[in-house]
PDB file of C-alpha atoms in Angstrom:
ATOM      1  CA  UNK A  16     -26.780   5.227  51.689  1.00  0.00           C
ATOM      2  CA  UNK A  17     -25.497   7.247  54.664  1.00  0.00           C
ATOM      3  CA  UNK A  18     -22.884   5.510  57.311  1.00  0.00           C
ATOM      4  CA  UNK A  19     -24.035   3.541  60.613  1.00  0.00           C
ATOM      5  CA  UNK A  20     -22.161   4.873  63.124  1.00  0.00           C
ATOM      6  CA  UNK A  21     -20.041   2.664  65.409  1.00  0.00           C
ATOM      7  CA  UNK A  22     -19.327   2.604  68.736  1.00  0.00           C
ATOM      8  CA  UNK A  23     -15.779   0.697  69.644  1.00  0.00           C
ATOM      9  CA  UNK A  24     -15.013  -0.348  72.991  1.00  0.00           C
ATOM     10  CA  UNK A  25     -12.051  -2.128  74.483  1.00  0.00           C
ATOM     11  CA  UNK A  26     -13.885  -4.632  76.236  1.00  0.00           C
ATOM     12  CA  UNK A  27     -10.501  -6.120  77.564  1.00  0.00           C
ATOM     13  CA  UNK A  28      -6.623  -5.952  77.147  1.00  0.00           C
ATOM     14  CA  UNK A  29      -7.028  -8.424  74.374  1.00  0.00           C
ATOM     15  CA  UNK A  30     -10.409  -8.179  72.739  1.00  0.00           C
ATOM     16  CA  UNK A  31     -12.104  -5.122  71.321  1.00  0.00           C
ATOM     17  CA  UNK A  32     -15.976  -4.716  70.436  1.00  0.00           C
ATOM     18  CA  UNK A  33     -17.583  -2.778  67.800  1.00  0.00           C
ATOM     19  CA  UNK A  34     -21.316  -2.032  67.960  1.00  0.00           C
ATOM     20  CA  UNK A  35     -24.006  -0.364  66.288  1.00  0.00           C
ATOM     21  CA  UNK A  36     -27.044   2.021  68.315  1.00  0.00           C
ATOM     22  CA  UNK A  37     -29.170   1.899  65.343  1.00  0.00           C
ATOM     23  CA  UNK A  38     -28.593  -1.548  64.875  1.00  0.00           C
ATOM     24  CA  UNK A  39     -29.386  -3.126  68.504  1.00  0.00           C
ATOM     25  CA  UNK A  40     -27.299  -7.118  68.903  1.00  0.00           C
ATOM     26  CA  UNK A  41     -25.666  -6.312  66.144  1.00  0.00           C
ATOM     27  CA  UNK A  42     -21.995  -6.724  66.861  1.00  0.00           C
ATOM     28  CA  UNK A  43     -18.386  -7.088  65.689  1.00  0.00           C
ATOM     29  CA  UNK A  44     -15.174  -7.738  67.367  1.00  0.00           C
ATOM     30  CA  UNK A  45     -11.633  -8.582  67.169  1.00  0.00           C
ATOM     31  CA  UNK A  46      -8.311  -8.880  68.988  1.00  0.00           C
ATOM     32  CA  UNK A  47      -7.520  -5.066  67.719  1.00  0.00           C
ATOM     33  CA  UNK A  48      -9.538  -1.892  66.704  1.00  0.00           C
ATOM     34  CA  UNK A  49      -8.603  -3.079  62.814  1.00  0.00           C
ATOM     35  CA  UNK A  50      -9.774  -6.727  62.943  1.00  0.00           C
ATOM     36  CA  UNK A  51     -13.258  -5.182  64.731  1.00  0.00           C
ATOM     37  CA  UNK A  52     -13.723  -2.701  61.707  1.00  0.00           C
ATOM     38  CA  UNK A  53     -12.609  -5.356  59.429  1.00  0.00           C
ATOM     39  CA  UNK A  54     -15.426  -7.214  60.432  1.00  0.00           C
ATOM     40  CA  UNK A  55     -17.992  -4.834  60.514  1.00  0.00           C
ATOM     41  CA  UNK A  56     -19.481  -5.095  57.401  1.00  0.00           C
ATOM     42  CA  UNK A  57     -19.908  -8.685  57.763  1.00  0.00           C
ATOM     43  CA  UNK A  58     -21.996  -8.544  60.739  1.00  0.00           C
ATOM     44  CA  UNK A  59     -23.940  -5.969  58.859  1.00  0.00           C
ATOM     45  CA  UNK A  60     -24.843  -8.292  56.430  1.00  0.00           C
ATOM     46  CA  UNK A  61     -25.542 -11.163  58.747  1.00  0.00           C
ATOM     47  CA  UNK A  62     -27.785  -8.534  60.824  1.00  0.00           C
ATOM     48  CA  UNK A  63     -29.025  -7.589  57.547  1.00  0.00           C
ATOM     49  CA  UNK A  64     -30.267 -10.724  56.300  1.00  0.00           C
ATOM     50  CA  UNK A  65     -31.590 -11.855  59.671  1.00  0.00           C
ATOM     51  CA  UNK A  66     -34.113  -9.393  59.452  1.00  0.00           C
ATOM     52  CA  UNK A  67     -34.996  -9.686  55.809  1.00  0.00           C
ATOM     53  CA  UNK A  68     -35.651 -13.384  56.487  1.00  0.00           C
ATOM     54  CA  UNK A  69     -38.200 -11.757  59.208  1.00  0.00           C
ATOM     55  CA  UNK A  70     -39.676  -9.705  56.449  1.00  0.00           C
ATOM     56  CA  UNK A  71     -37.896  -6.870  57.875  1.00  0.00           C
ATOM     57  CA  UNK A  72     -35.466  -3.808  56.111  1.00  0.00           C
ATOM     58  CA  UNK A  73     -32.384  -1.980  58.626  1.00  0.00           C
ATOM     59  CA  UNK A  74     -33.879   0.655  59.872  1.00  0.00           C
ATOM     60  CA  UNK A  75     -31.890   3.931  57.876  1.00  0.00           C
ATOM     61  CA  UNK A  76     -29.046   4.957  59.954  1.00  0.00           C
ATOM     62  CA  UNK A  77     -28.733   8.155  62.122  1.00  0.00           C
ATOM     63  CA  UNK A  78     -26.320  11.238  61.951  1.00  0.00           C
ATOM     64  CA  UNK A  79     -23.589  11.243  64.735  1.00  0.00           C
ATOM     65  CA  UNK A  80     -25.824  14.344  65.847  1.00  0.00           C
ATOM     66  CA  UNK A  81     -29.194  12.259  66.107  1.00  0.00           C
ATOM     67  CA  UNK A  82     -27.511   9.762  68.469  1.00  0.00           C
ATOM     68  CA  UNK A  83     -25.800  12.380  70.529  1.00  0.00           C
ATOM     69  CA  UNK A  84     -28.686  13.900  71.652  1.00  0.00           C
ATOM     70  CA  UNK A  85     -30.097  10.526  72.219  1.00  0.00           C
ATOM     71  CA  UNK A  86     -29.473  10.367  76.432  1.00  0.00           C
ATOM     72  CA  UNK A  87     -29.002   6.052  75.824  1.00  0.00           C
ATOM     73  CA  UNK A  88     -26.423   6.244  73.522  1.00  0.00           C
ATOM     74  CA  UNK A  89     -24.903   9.992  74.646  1.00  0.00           C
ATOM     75  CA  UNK A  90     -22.539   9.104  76.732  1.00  0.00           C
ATOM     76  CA  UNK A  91     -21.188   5.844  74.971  1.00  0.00           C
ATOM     77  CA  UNK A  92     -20.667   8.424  72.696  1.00  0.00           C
ATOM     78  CA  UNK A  93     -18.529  10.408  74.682  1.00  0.00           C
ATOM     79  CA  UNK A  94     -16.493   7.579  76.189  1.00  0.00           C
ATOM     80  CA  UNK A  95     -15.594   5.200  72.936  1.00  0.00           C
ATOM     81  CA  UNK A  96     -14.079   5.734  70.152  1.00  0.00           C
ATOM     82  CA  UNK A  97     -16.860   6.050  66.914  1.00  0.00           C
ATOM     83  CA  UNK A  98     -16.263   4.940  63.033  1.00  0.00           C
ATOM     84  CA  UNK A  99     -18.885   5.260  60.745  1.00  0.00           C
ATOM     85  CA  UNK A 100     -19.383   1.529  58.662  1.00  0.00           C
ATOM     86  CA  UNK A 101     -21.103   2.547  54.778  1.00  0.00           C
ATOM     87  CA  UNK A 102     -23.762   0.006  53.927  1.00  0.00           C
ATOM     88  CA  UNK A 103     -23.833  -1.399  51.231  1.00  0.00           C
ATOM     89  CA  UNK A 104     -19.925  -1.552  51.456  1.00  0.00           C
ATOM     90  CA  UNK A 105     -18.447  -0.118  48.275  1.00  0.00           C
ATOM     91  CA  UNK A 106     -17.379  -2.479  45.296  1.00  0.00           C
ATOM     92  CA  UNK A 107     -14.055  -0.723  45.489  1.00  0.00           C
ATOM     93  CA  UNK A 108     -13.459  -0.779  49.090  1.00  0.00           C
ATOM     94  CA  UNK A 109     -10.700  -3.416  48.575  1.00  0.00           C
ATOM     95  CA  UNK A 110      -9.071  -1.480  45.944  1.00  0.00           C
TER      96      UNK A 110
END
């Protein structure tokens, strides 16, 4: 499956937040931009199976493109740093 892309914000000196505009309330976050990521995936799957257990899928994820020219997320875009987060995570992505 293709990448959710990520929006990362500082949200203070100590704390950084990692969210997704496909995904809306789902979040991650961490002390630095590497715990956030870290975390990502988990609060993919927690998003994930909230939804299932609503009889619900995740909605398929859009290009970096898509969201651009989307005017809510456009100039998020522009000010934060983005990483894309694959889902499912790889089996090797420890490795």
């Amino acid at each position: 499956m293709a990448p959710y892309v990520a929006i990362i914000e500082d949200t203070d000196p100590d704390t950084v937040s990692l969210w997704f505009p496909d995904l809306p309330g789902c979040i991650s976050g961490g002390d630095d931009v590497d715990e956030a990521l870290e975390s990502a995936p988990e609060a993919l799957a927690f998003y994930a199976q909230e939804l299932i257990a609503d009889g619900r899928q995740l909605p398929p994820p859009r290009t970096l493109d898509e969201l651009k020219a989307e005017p809510e997320f456009a100039d998020d875009l522009r000010k934060h740093t983005v990483a894309l987060i694959e889902w499912p995570p790889r089996e090797d992505a420890d490795e």
